[in-house]
Backbone as a chain_set.jsonl record, in Angstrom:
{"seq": "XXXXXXXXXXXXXXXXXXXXXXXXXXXXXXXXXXXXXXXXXXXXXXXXXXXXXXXXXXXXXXXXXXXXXXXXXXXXXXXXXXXXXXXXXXXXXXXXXXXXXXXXXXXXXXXXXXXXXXXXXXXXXXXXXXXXXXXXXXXXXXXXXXXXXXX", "coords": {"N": [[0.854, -1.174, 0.0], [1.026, 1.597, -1.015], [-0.036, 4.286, -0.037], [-0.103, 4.219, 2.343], [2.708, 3.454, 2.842], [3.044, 0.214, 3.231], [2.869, -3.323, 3.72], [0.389, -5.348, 2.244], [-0.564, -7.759, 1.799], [1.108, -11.385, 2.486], [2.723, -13.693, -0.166], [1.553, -16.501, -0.829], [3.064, -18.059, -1.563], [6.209, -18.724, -1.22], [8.721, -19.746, -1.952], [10.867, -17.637, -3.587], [13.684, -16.571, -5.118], [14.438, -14.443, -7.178], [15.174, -10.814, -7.64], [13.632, -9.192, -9.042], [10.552, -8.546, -10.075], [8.52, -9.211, -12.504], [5.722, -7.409, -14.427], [3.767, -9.372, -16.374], [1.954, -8.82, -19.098], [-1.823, -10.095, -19.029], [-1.068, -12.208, -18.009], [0.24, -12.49, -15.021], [2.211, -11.864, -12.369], [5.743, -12.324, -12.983], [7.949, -14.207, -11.016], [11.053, -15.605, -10.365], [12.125, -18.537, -9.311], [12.165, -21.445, -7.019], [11.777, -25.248, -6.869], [12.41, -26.937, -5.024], [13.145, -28.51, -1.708], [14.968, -25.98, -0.539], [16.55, -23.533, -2.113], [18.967, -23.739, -2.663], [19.853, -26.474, -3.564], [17.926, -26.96, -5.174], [16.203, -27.434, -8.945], [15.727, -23.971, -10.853], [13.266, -22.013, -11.811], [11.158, -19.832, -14.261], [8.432, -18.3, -12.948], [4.882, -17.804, -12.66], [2.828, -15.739, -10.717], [-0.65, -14.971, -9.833], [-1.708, -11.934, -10.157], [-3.476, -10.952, -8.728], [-3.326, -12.158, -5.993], [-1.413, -12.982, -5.7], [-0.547, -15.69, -5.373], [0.667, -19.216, -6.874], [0.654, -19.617, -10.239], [1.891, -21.101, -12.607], [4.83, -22.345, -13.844], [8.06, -22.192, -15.721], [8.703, -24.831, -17.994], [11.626, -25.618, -18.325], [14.979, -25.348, -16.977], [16.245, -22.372, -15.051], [18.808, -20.114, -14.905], [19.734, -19.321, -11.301], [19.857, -16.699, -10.597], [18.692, -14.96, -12.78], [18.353, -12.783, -15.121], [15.223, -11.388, -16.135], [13.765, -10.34, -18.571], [12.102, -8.477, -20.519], [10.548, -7.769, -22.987], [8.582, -6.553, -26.287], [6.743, -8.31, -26.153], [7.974, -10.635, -25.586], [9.506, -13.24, -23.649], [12.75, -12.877, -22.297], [15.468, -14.498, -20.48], [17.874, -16.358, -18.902], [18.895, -19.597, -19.387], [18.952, -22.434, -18.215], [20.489, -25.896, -19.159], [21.67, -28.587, -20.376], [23.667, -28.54, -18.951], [25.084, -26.364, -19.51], [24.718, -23.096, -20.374], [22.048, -20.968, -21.699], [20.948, -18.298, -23.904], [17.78, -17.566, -24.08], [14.479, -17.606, -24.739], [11.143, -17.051, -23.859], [7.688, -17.779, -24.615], [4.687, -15.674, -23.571], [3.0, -17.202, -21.985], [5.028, -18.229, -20.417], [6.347, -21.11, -22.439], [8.583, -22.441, -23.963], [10.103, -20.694, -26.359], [12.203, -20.467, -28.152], [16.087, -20.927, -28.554], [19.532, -19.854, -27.838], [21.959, -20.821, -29.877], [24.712, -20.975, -29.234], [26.317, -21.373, -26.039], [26.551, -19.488, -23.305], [28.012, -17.267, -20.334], [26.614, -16.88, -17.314], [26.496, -14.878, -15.696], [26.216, -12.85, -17.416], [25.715, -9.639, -19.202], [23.309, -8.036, -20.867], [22.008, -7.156, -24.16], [20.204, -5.066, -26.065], [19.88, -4.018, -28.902], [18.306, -2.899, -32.178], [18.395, -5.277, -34.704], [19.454, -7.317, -32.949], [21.165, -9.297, -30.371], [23.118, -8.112, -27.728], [25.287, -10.207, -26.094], [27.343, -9.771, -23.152], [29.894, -10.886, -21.525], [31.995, -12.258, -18.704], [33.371, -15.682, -18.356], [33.253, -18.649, -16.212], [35.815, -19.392, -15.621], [38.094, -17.337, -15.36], [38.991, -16.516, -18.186], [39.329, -14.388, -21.206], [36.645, -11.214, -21.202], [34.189, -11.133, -23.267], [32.088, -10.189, -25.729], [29.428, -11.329, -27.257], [27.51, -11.951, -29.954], [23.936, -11.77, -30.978], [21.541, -12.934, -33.533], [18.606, -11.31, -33.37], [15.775, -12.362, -34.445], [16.395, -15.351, -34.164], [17.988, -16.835, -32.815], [20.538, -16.612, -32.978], [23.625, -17.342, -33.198], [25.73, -14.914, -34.032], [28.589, -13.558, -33.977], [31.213, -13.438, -32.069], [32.972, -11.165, -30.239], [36.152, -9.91, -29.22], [36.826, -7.377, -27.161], [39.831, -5.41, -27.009], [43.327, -5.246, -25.42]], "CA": [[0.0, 0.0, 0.0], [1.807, 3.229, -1.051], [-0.546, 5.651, 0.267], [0.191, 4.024, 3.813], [3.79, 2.471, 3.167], [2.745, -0.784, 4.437], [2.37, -4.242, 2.675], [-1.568, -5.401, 2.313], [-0.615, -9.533, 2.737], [2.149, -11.57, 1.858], [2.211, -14.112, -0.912], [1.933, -18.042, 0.059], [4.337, -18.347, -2.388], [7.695, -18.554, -0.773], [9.894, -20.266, -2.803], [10.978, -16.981, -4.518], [15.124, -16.167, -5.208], [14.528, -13.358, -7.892], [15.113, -9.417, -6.669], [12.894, -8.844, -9.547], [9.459, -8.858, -10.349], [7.983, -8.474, -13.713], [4.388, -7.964, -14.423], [3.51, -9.967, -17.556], [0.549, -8.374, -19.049], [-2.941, -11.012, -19.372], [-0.139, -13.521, -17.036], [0.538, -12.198, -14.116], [3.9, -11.974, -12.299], [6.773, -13.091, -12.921], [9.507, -14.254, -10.761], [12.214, -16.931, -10.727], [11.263, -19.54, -7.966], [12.874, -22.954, -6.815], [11.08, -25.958, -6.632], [12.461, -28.003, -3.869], [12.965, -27.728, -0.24], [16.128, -25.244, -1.165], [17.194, -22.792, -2.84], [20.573, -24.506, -3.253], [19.814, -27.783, -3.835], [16.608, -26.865, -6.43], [16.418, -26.524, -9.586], [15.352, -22.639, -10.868], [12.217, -21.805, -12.822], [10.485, -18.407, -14.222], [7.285, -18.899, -12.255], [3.854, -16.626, -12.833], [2.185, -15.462, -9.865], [-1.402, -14.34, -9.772], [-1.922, -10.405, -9.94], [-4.333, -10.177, -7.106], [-3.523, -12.465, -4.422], [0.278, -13.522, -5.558], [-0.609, -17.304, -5.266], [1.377, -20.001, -7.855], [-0.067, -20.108, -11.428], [2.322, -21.869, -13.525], [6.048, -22.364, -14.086], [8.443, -22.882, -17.293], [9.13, -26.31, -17.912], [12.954, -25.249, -18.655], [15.155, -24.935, -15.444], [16.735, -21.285, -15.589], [20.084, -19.629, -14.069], [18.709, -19.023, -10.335], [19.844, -14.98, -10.469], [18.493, -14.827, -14.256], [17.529, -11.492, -15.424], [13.806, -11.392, -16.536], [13.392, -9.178, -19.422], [10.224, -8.456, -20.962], [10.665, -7.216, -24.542], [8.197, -7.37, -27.551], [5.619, -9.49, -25.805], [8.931, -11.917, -25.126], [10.49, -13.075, -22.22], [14.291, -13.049, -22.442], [16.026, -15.181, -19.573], [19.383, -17.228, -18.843], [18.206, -21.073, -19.255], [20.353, -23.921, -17.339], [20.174, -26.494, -20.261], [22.319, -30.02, -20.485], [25.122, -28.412, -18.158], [25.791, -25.42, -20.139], [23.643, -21.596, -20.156], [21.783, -20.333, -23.008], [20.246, -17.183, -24.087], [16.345, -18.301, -24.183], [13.233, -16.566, -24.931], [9.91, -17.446, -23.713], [6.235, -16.492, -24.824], [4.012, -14.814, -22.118], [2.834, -17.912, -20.989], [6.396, -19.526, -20.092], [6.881, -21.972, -23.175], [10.013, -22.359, -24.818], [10.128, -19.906, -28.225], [13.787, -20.48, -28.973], [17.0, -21.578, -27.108], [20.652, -19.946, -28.472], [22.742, -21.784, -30.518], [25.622, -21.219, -28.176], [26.278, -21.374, -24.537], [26.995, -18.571, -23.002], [28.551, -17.041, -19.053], [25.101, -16.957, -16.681], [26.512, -13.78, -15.406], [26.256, -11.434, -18.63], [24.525, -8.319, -19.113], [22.442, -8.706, -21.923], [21.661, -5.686, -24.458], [18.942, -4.991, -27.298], [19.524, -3.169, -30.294], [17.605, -2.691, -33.359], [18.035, -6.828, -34.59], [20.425, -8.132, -32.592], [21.12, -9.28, -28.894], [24.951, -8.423, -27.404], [25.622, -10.504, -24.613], [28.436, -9.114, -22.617], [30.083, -11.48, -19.952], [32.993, -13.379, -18.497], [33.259, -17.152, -17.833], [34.31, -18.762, -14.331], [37.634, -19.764, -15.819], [38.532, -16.205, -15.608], [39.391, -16.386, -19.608], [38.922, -12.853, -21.247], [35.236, -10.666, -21.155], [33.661, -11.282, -24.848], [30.994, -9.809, -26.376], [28.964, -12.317, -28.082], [26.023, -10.899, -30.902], [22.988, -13.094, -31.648], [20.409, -12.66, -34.046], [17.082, -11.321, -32.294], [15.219, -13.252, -34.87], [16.489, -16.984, -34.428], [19.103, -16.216, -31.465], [21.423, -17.351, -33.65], [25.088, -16.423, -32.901], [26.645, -14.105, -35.08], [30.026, -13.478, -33.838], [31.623, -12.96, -30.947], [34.106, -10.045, -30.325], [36.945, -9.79, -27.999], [37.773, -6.405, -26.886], [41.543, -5.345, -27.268], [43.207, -5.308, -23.613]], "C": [[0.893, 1.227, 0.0], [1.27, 4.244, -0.677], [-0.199, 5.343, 2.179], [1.564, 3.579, 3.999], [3.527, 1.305, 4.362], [2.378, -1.852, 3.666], [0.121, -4.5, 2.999], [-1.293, -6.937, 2.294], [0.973, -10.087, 1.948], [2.047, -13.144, 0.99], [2.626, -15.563, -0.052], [2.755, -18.951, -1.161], [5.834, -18.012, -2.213], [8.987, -19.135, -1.546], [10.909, -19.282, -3.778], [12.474, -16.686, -4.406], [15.277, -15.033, -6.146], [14.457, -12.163, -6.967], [14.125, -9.033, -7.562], [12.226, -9.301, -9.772], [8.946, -8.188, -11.42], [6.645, -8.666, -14.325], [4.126, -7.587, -16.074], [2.093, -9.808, -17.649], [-0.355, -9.429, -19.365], [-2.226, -11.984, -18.57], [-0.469, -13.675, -15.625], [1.706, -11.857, -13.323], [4.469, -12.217, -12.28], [7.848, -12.795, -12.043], [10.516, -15.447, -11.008], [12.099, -17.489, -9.119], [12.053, -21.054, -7.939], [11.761, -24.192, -6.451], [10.813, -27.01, -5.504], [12.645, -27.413, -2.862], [13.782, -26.11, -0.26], [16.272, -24.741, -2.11], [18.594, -23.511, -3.142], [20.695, -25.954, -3.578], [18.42, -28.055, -4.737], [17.275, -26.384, -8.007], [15.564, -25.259, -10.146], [14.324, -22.803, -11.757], [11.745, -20.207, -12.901], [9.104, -19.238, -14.009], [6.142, -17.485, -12.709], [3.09, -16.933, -11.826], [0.55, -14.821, -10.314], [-1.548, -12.755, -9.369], [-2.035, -10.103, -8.316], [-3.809, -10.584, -6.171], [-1.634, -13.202, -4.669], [0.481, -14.955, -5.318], [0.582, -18.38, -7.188], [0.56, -20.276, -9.186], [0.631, -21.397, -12.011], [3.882, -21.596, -13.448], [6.599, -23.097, -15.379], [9.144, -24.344, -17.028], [10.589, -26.129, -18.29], [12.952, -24.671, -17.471], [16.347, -23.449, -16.404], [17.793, -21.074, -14.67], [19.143, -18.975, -12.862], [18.845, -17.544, -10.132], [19.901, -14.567, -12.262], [17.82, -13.058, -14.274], [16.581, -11.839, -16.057], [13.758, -10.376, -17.061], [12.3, -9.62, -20.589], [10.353, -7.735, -22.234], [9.71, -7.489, -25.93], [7.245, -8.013, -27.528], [6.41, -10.782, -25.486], [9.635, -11.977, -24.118], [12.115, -13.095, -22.966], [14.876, -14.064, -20.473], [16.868, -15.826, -20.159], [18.99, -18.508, -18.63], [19.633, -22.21, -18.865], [19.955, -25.467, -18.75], [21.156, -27.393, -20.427], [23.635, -29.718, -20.021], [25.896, -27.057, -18.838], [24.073, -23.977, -19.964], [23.386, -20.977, -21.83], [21.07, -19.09, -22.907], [18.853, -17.633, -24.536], [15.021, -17.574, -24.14], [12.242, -17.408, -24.917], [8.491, -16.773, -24.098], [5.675, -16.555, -23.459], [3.569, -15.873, -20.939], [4.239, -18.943, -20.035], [6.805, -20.684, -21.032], [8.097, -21.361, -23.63], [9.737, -21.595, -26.453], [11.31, -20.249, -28.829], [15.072, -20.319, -27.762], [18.574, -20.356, -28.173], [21.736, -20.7, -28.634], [24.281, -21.94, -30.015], [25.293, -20.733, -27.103], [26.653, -19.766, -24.627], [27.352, -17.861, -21.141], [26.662, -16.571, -18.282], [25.218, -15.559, -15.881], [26.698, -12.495, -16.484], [25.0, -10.435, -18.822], [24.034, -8.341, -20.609], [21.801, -7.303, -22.697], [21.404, -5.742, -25.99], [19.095, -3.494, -28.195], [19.553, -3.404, -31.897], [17.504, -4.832, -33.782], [18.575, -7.708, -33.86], [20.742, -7.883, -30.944], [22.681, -9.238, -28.546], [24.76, -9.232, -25.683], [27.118, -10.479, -24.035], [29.008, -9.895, -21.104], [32.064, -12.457, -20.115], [33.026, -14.578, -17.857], [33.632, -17.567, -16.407], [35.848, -18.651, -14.367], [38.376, -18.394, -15.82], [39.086, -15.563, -17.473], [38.85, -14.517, -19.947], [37.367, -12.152, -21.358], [34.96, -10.848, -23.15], [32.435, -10.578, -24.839], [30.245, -10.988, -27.317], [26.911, -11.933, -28.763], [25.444, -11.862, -31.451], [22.061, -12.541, -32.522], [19.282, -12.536, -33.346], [16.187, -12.117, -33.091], [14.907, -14.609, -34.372], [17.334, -17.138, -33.001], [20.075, -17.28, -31.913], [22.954, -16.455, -33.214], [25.526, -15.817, -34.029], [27.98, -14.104, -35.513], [30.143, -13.401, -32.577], [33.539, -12.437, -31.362], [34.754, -10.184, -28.562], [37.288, -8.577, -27.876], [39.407, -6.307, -26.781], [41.801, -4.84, -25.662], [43.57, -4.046, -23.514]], "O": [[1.386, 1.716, 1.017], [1.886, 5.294, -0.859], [-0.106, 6.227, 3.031], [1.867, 3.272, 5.152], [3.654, 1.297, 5.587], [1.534, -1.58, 2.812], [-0.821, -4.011, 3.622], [-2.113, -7.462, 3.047], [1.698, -9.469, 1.168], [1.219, -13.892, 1.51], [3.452, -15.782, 0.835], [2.896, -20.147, -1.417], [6.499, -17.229, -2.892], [10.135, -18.695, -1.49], [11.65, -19.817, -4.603], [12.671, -16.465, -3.211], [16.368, -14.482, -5.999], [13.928, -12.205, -5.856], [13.366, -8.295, -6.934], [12.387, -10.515, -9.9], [8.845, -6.963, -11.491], [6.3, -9.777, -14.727], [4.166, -6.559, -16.75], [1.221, -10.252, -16.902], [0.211, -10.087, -20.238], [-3.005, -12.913, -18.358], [-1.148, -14.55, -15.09], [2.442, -11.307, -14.142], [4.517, -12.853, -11.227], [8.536, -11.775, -12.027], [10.507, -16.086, -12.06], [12.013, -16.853, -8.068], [12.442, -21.599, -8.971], [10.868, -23.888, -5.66], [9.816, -27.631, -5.136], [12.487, -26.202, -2.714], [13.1, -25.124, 0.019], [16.158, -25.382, -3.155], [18.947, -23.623, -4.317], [21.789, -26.451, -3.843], [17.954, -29.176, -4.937], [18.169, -25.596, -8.314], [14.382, -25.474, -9.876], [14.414, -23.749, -12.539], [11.867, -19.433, -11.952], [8.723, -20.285, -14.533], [6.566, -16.371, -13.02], [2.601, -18.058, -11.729], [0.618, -14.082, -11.297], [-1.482, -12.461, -8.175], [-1.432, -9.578, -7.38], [-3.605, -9.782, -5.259], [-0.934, -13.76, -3.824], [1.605, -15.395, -5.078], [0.94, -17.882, -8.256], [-0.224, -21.224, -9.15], [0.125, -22.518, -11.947], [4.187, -20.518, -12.937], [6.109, -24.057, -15.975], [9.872, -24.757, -16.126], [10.717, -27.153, -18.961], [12.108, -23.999, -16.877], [16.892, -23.397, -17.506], [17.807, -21.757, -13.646], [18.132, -18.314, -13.097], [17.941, -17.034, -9.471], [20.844, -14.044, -12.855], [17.034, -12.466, -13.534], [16.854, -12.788, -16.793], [13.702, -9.348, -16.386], [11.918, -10.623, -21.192], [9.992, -6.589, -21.966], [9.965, -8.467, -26.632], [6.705, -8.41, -28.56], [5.839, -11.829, -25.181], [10.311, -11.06, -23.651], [12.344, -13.351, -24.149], [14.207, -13.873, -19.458], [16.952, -16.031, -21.37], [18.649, -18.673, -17.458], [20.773, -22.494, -19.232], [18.762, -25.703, -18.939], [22.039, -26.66, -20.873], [24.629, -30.322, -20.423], [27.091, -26.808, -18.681], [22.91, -24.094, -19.58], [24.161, -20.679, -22.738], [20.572, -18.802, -21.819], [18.904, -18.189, -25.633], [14.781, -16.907, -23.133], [12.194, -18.381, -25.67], [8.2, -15.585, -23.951], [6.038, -17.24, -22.503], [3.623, -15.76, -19.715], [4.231, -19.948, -19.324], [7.674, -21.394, -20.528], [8.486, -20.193, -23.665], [9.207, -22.116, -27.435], [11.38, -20.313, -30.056], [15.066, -19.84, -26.628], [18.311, -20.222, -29.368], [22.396, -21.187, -27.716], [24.972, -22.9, -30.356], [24.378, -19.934, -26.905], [26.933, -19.063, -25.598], [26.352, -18.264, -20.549], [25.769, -16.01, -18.918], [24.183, -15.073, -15.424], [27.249, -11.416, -16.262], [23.787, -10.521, -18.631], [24.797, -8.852, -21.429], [21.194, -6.463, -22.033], [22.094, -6.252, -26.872], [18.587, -2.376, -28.107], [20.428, -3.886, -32.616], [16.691, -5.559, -33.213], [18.273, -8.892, -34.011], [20.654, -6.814, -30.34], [23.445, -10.113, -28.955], [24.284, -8.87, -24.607], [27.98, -11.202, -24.534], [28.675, -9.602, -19.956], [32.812, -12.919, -20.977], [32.68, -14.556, -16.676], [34.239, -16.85, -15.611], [36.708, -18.151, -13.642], [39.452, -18.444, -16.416], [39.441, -14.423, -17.773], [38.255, -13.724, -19.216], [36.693, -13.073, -21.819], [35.796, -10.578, -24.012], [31.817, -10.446, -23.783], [30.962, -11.427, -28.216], [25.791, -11.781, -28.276], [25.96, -12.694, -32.199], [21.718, -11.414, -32.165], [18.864, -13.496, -32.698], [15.566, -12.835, -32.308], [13.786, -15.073, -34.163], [16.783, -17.85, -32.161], [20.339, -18.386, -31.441], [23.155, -15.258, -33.009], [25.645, -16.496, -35.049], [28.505, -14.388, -36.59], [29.122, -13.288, -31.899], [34.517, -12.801, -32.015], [34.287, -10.392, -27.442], [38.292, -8.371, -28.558], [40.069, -7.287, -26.44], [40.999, -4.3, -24.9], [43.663, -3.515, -22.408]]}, "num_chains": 1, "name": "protein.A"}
């Protein structure tokens, strides 16, 4: 309640590890949610909450990076998908299905950035190896190239 600073209930949906919340229009809200007892021993999902009362609608059947950014673009989700031991760039429609996976892996900590057709994802690996830039097609999320900055 913003006219009182003061919550109005709290959701009986606890399972939640996202800082963000993104409200998916005709959905409801999205956060990123764990399924088992743990947060550290679950695996991650983008979950949709009910508007009104914040209860559990539905979750994507694809497990996701558990501090995934949730971006909302287009009528498309964008998220970091956990996928046969490796991280992809993954776009979901409104309801949480799978639209398209990218054709390479990519670091689960990259900042992720939209212009005109094309997606740059900007990150560095665990192995400490060097920061890359790596440019996908927004179409197909097809890789393009990937660029190494000069040191």
């Amino acid at each position: 309640d913003t006219n009182k600073d003061d919550t109005l209930f709290r959701s009986p949906f606890t399972k939640i590890c996202s800082r963000d919340f993104v409200a998916v229009p005709d959905q409801g809200v999205m956060v990123a949610g764990y399924a088992g007892d743990s947060h550290e021993q679950s695996d991650h999902f983008l979950v949709l909450l009910d508007p009104e009362n914040l209860e559990f609608k539905k979750q994507s059947n694809e497990s996701v990076f558990w501090n995934t950014p949730m971006i909302l673009r287009d009528g498309k989700i964008y998220a970091v998908e956990s996928f046969n031991g490796q991280y992809f760039l993954s776009r979901f429609n409104p309801d949480l299905t799978l639209d398209a996976r990218s054709s390479e892996g990519m670091s689960p900590h990259s900042e992720i950035t939209f212009f005109k057709d094309k997606i740059y994802v900007t990150g560095q690996d665990k192995d400490g190896r060097p920061t890359t830039i790596q440019v996908f097609n927004r179409s197909d999320l097809k890789l393009l190239k990937t660029i190494t900055p000069p040191k």
